[in-house]
XYZ file of C-alpha atoms in Angstrom:
401
model
C 10.490 16.330 -24.682
C 7.900 13.620 -25.135
C 9.150 11.839 -22.016
C 9.003 15.075 -19.982
C 5.416 15.698 -21.125
C 4.324 12.154 -20.195
C 6.065 12.432 -16.778
C 4.323 15.765 -16.050
C 0.969 14.345 -17.106
C 1.528 11.324 -14.815
C 2.462 13.609 -11.904
C -0.671 15.691 -12.542
C -2.804 12.608 -12.686
C -1.337 11.258 -9.396
C -1.824 14.651 -7.686
C -5.455 14.783 -8.840
C -6.032 11.250 -7.518
C -4.393 12.185 -4.175
C -6.507 15.342 -3.946
C -9.688 13.351 -4.707
C -8.804 10.809 -2.017
C -7.990 13.612 0.434
C -11.363 15.262 -0.270
C -13.090 11.926 0.326
C -11.232 11.560 3.649
C -12.244 15.108 4.666
C -15.864 14.461 3.723
C -15.800 11.201 5.682
C -14.288 12.964 8.703
C -16.949 15.655 8.513
C -19.620 12.977 8.230
C -18.124 11.114 11.218
C -18.078 14.387 13.199
C -21.741 15.018 12.346
C -22.603 11.425 13.315
C -20.679 11.861 16.580
C -22.536 15.142 17.208
C -25.875 13.375 16.586
C -24.888 10.581 18.968
C -23.944 13.140 21.609
C -27.273 14.930 21.131
C -29.118 11.631 21.379
C -27.195 10.832 24.591
C -28.074 14.273 25.964
C -31.745 13.678 25.125
C -31.573 10.237 26.749
C -29.982 11.800 29.877
C -32.719 14.465 29.994
C -35.414 11.812 29.577
C -33.820 9.695 32.367
C -33.613 12.729 34.602
C -37.254 13.579 33.850
C -38.286 9.992 34.566
C -36.256 9.954 37.809
C -37.829 13.245 38.889
C -41.287 11.850 38.130
C -40.474 8.722 40.101
C -39.176 10.829 42.997
C -42.396 12.830 42.893
C -44.510 9.693 42.866
C -42.529 8.214 45.767
C -42.832 11.429 47.700
C -46.589 11.590 47.075
C -46.957 7.930 48.060
C -44.963 8.581 51.214
C -47.178 11.579 52.014
C -50.295 9.474 51.441
C -48.976 6.723 53.623
C -48.012 9.143 56.373
C -51.431 10.815 56.070
C -53.179 7.408 56.293
C -50.998 6.507 59.281
C -51.901 9.764 60.998
C -55.575 9.172 60.220
C -55.340 5.646 61.599
C -53.611 6.855 64.687
C -56.308 9.520 65.170
C -59.028 6.917 64.627
C -57.237 4.663 67.092
C -57.168 7.502 69.599
C -60.860 8.180 68.961
C -61.624 4.492 69.442
C -59.600 4.488 72.625
C -61.506 7.509 73.817
C -64.806 5.883 72.837
C -63.780 2.699 74.589
C -62.741 4.640 77.667
C -66.041 6.558 77.585
C -67.944 3.299 77.214
C -66.017 1.839 80.122
C -66.800 4.941 82.157
C -70.460 4.687 81.089
C -70.574 1.016 82.027
C -68.921 1.742 85.351
C -71.374 4.573 85.903
C -74.215 2.291 84.854
C -73.025 -0.351 87.249
C -72.976 2.213 90.054
C -76.344 3.613 89.107
C -77.808 0.196 88.755
C -76.399 -0.810 92.111
C -77.980 2.219 93.702
C -81.255 1.553 91.859
C -81.193 -2.013 92.989
C -80.660 -1.007 96.549
C -83.488 1.472 96.355
C -85.784 -1.052 94.736
C -84.959 -3.588 97.345
C -85.858 -1.111 99.937
C -89.041 0.146 98.219
C -90.440 -3.039 96.478
C -91.536 -6.288 97.887
C -89.344 -9.369 97.583
C -91.373 -11.047 94.846
C -90.094 -8.625 92.268
C -86.434 -9.208 93.133
C -86.128 -12.111 90.752
C -87.419 -10.045 87.863
C -85.051 -7.194 88.716
C -82.238 -9.622 88.992
C -83.003 -10.913 85.516
C -83.143 -7.403 84.172
C -79.839 -6.574 85.761
C -78.308 -9.723 84.307
C -79.690 -8.874 80.887
C -78.283 -5.360 81.084
C -74.961 -6.720 82.238
C -75.017 -9.224 79.400
C -75.714 -6.501 76.855
C -72.999 -4.361 78.406
C -70.589 -7.298 78.257
C -71.461 -7.958 74.579
C -71.025 -4.263 73.817
C -67.711 -4.293 75.650
C -66.540 -7.417 73.785
C -67.585 -5.932 70.420
C -65.869 -2.675 71.230
C -62.795 -4.523 72.406
C -62.767 -6.766 69.307
C -63.268 -3.693 67.108
C -60.421 -1.955 68.869
C -58.215 -5.048 68.491
C -59.024 -5.309 64.780
C -58.292 -1.578 64.424
C -55.016 -2.020 66.290
C -54.101 -4.994 64.047
C -54.926 -2.956 60.945
C -52.982 -0.052 62.355
C -49.991 -2.327 63.129
C -50.220 -3.863 59.649
C -50.437 -0.427 58.064
C -47.535 0.731 60.223
C -45.457 -2.272 59.107
C -46.397 -1.684 55.498
C -45.497 1.945 55.922
C -42.120 0.983 57.453
C -41.497 -1.528 54.623
C -42.470 1.144 52.096
C -40.096 3.574 53.767
C -37.326 0.939 53.610
C -38.088 0.263 49.958
C -38.153 3.991 49.209
C -34.815 4.389 51.020
C -33.382 1.439 49.113
C -34.696 2.827 45.820
C -33.267 6.230 46.646
C -29.934 4.652 47.608
C -29.835 2.531 44.405
C -30.946 5.516 42.368
C -28.248 7.662 43.920
C -25.609 5.029 43.192
C -26.933 4.608 39.646
C -27.134 8.340 39.228
C -23.515 8.670 40.438
C -22.357 5.874 38.099
C -24.406 7.250 35.194
C -23.152 10.714 35.918
C -19.532 9.558 35.937
C -20.156 7.488 32.832
C -21.816 10.409 31.119
C -19.018 12.714 32.224
C -16.454 10.229 30.883
C -18.396 9.830 27.617
C -18.866 13.556 27.347
C -15.171 14.103 28.010
C -14.334 11.414 25.447
C -16.763 12.965 22.989
C -15.332 16.385 23.708
C -11.794 15.027 23.148
C -12.997 13.424 19.932
C -14.621 16.658 18.859
C -11.453 18.596 19.727
C -9.351 16.059 17.826
C -11.706 16.270 14.868
C -11.637 20.050 15.040
C -7.830 19.859 15.045
C -7.900 17.395 12.130
C -10.462 19.576 10.372
C -8.205 22.576 10.801
C -5.272 20.544 9.452
C -7.535 19.399 6.610
C -8.443 22.982 5.879
C -4.758 23.879 5.771
C -4.084 20.904 3.501
C -7.036 21.958 1.329
C -5.523 25.412 1.031
C -2.167 23.844 0.114
C -3.922 21.578 -2.344
C -5.775 24.586 -3.811
C -2.409 26.252 -4.243
C -1.092 23.066 -5.845
C -4.208 22.931 -8.011
C -3.584 26.499 -9.170
C 0.010 25.556 -9.806
C -1.132 22.463 -11.672
C -3.581 24.469 -13.705
C -0.774 26.834 -14.686
C 1.333 23.756 -15.398
C -1.530 22.439 -17.510
C -1.504 25.601 -19.554
C 2.237 25.266 -19.973
C 1.768 21.627 -20.840
C -0.790 22.565 -23.461
C 1.723 24.971 -24.970
C 4.394 22.278 -24.795
C 1.901 19.814 -26.263
C 1.251 22.113 -29.187
C 4.990 22.577 -29.662
C 5.450 18.818 -29.495
C 2.683 18.332 -32.037
C 4.548 20.678 -34.381
C 7.804 18.886 -33.637
C 6.039 15.542 -34.137
C 4.751 16.709 -37.511
C 8.191 17.861 -38.433
C 9.655 14.537 -37.192
C 7.096 12.615 -39.188
C 8.063 14.592 -42.272
C 11.728 13.828 -41.479
C 10.862 10.153 -41.005
C 9.082 10.129 -44.351
C 12.081 11.755 -45.971
C 14.401 9.252 -44.253
C 12.193 6.392 -45.451
C 12.436 7.727 -48.978
C 16.216 8.049 -48.566
C 16.275 4.573 -47.087
C 14.485 3.200 -50.124
C 17.023 4.934 -52.382
C 19.816 3.614 -50.166
C 18.445 0.069 -50.276
C 18.355 0.297 -54.063
C 21.946 1.589 -54.136
C 22.997 -1.130 -51.688
C 21.421 -3.760 -53.884
C 23.430 -2.318 -56.780
C 26.532 -2.488 -54.619
C 25.753 -6.069 -53.767
C 25.448 -6.948 -57.416
C 28.759 -5.164 -58.091
C 30.390 -6.993 -55.177
C 29.038 -10.300 -56.362
C 30.613 -9.637 -59.789
C 33.898 -8.598 -58.109
C 33.783 -11.673 -55.935
C 33.285 -13.849 -59.021
C 36.322 -12.214 -60.660
C 38.281 -12.674 -57.439
C 37.256 -16.296 -57.262
C 38.602 -16.852 -60.768
C 41.814 -15.020 -59.878
C 42.020 -17.001 -56.680
C 41.724 -20.292 -58.567
C 44.422 -19.175 -60.993
C 46.650 -18.054 -58.112
C 46.035 -21.307 -56.309
C 47.090 -23.198 -59.397
C 50.194 -20.994 -59.747
C 50.925 -21.548 -56.058
C 50.807 -25.297 -56.541
C 53.114 -25.025 -59.557
C 55.545 -22.881 -57.608
C 55.363 -25.252 -54.639
C 56.131 -28.119 -57.036
C 59.051 -26.143 -58.505
C 60.216 -25.396 -54.948
C 59.960 -29.068 -54.094
C 61.950 -29.952 -57.237
C 64.516 -27.294 -56.382
C 64.868 -28.665 -52.853
C 65.341 -32.153 -54.275
C 67.903 -30.778 -56.696
C 69.753 -29.029 -53.887
C 69.702 -32.236 -51.881
C 71.126 -34.152 -54.853
C 73.819 -31.524 -55.400
C 74.659 -31.628 -51.716
C 74.868 -35.384 -51.954
C 77.063 -35.185 -55.021
C 79.256 -32.589 -53.326
C 79.508 -34.812 -50.275
C 80.442 -37.793 -52.459
C 83.041 -35.716 -54.304
C 84.474 -34.577 -51.002
C 84.594 -38.096 -49.773
C 86.213 -39.155 -53.052
C 88.768 -36.417 -52.776
C 89.526 -37.353 -49.159
C 89.970 -40.933 -50.193
C 92.575 -39.897 -52.832
C 94.893 -38.879 -49.996
C 94.127 -35.224 -49.761
C 93.821 -34.650 -53.504
C 93.455 -30.917 -54.156
C 90.241 -29.501 -55.749
C 90.902 -27.270 -58.645
C 90.016 -23.634 -58.325
C 87.684 -23.822 -61.266
C 85.673 -26.733 -59.779
C 85.390 -24.934 -56.492
C 84.144 -21.781 -58.214
C 81.625 -23.831 -60.165
C 80.313 -25.534 -57.064
C 80.176 -22.227 -55.186
C 78.290 -20.616 -58.059
C 75.835 -23.516 -58.190
C 75.275 -23.194 -54.479
C 74.680 -19.434 -54.747
C 72.313 -19.996 -57.707
C 70.362 -22.535 -55.682
C 70.142 -20.152 -52.679
C 69.040 -17.280 -54.934
C 66.464 -19.508 -56.618
C 65.249 -20.621 -53.198
C 64.909 -16.961 -52.034
C 63.091 -15.987 -55.241
C 60.761 -18.922 -54.846
C 59.977 -17.978 -51.221
C 59.481 -14.367 -52.230
C 57.155 -15.406 -55.059
C 55.075 -17.443 -52.618
C 55.029 -14.483 -50.183
C 53.969 -12.132 -53.027
C 51.188 -14.526 -53.981
C 49.902 -14.506 -50.393
C 50.059 -10.716 -50.355
C 48.229 -10.596 -53.664
C 45.478 -12.820 -52.254
C 45.138 -10.648 -49.161
C 45.000 -7.527 -51.351
C 42.176 -9.127 -53.284
C 40.425 -9.792 -49.979
C 40.814 -6.094 -49.046
C 39.520 -5.035 -52.408
C 36.406 -7.161 -51.926
C 35.718 -5.600 -48.513
C 36.172 -2.090 -49.890
C 32.941 -0.577 -51.204
C 33.090 1.862 -54.029
C 30.614 4.587 -53.034
C 31.446 7.017 -55.806
C 28.399 7.899 -57.870
C 25.944 6.986 -55.070
C 23.959 9.389 -52.873
C 23.607 8.450 -49.202
C 22.182 10.261 -46.158
C 24.871 12.240 -44.453
C 25.222 10.002 -41.363
C 25.321 6.728 -43.387
C 27.720 8.247 -45.893
C 30.023 9.235 -43.064
C 29.940 5.656 -41.693
C 30.805 4.180 -45.090
C 33.563 6.673 -45.644
C 34.985 5.974 -42.186
C 34.944 2.220 -42.856
C 36.667 2.671 -46.249
C 39.232 4.922 -44.660
C 40.019 2.270 -42.030
C 40.386 -0.388 -44.763
C 42.660 1.907 -46.776
C 44.794 2.577 -43.693
C 45.196 -1.181 -43.099
C 46.027 -1.680 -46.763
C 48.623 1.111 -46.683
C 50.229 -0.356 -43.558
C 50.345 -3.779 -45.132
C 51.788 -2.340 -48.384
C 54.460 -0.561 -46.352
C 55.412 -3.838 -44.673
C 55.627 -5.548 -48.087
C 57.940 -2.831 -49.397
C 60.102 -3.120 -46.277
C 60.397 -6.882 -46.823
C 61.272 -6.420 -50.500
C 64.004 -3.969 -49.595
C 65.310 -6.410 -47.009
C 65.480 -9.166 -49.650
C 67.255 -6.866 -52.041
C 69.884 -6.081 -49.425
C 70.467 -9.766 -48.835
């Protein structure tokens, strides 16, 4: 019962630990999902910022292009105006030349020749001024054309740069879009996976809640079992105390038995010494009897040899009977001696059995220990009875012989 209680408590402890770890895993997964959602939101915000920045850049490029085109148009218009002015000036100069030629002709006709030099100087001066004006106008037009060409080249370079920027932006936008789509798809897959895991976690939580309810019911049952075990433990402790008291009594009784056995062993030792002495005496008598038999056999042999040497002299019936009787007496004495030795050995073994037997009469033992002692004594008595039966059988056999 104790073992079952401990095992159930260990199982409950392990299940609680597993549930705590599972809750930690679920919390961590939820936290990871929230972090992933925050990262996705941050990426969305970054994408929106990039799109806003790109739109602003597009707007700036478009405005710059408009300004450049407007400046180019203005320059072209100014160039046209300058061309018109130059053309007008050329027409004015040409007209002036014509007018001056006509004036000169008229003056030559109307004025005397002394003023021709002065007129010629005036004409040269006017021509010089017209040439200077023409050169300045031409230089101004050339500078304007150079500026216009430079502005046109800059405008073309700006258009090329804008086109290159647009092309790079379009490529980058395509790459970023694909990357964002891939990341969004990956994030969506992660979110779906986490939703799936969250659903599985919810199912496991429900299962764990059921297990917790079951464990709580088991706890109640364990408390009941625990109370029962406490009662049984108290009863067992009382039993142990009683057994300890019985054990003390038994130890005292065993000590008394030991003292009694020591006394019996001392008596047996004395008997054994006496029997050993008797055995030695009997062995000596047996040795003497054997010597006597040998001597008688020798005498008988000598007598037989003597009789044979007297040419088949006949032995009297009386001598033969005497010799036969002596031989029978010696055989009987030999058998009795052997039987006496055998009885002495049996007597010694009986003493050994008596020492091993414990007299439990008058003593009070616990029931289980009393049964063990009774069983041991019964076994010893059975062996003793079997041995006694064999002794009686041997005695009867000797009597028959």
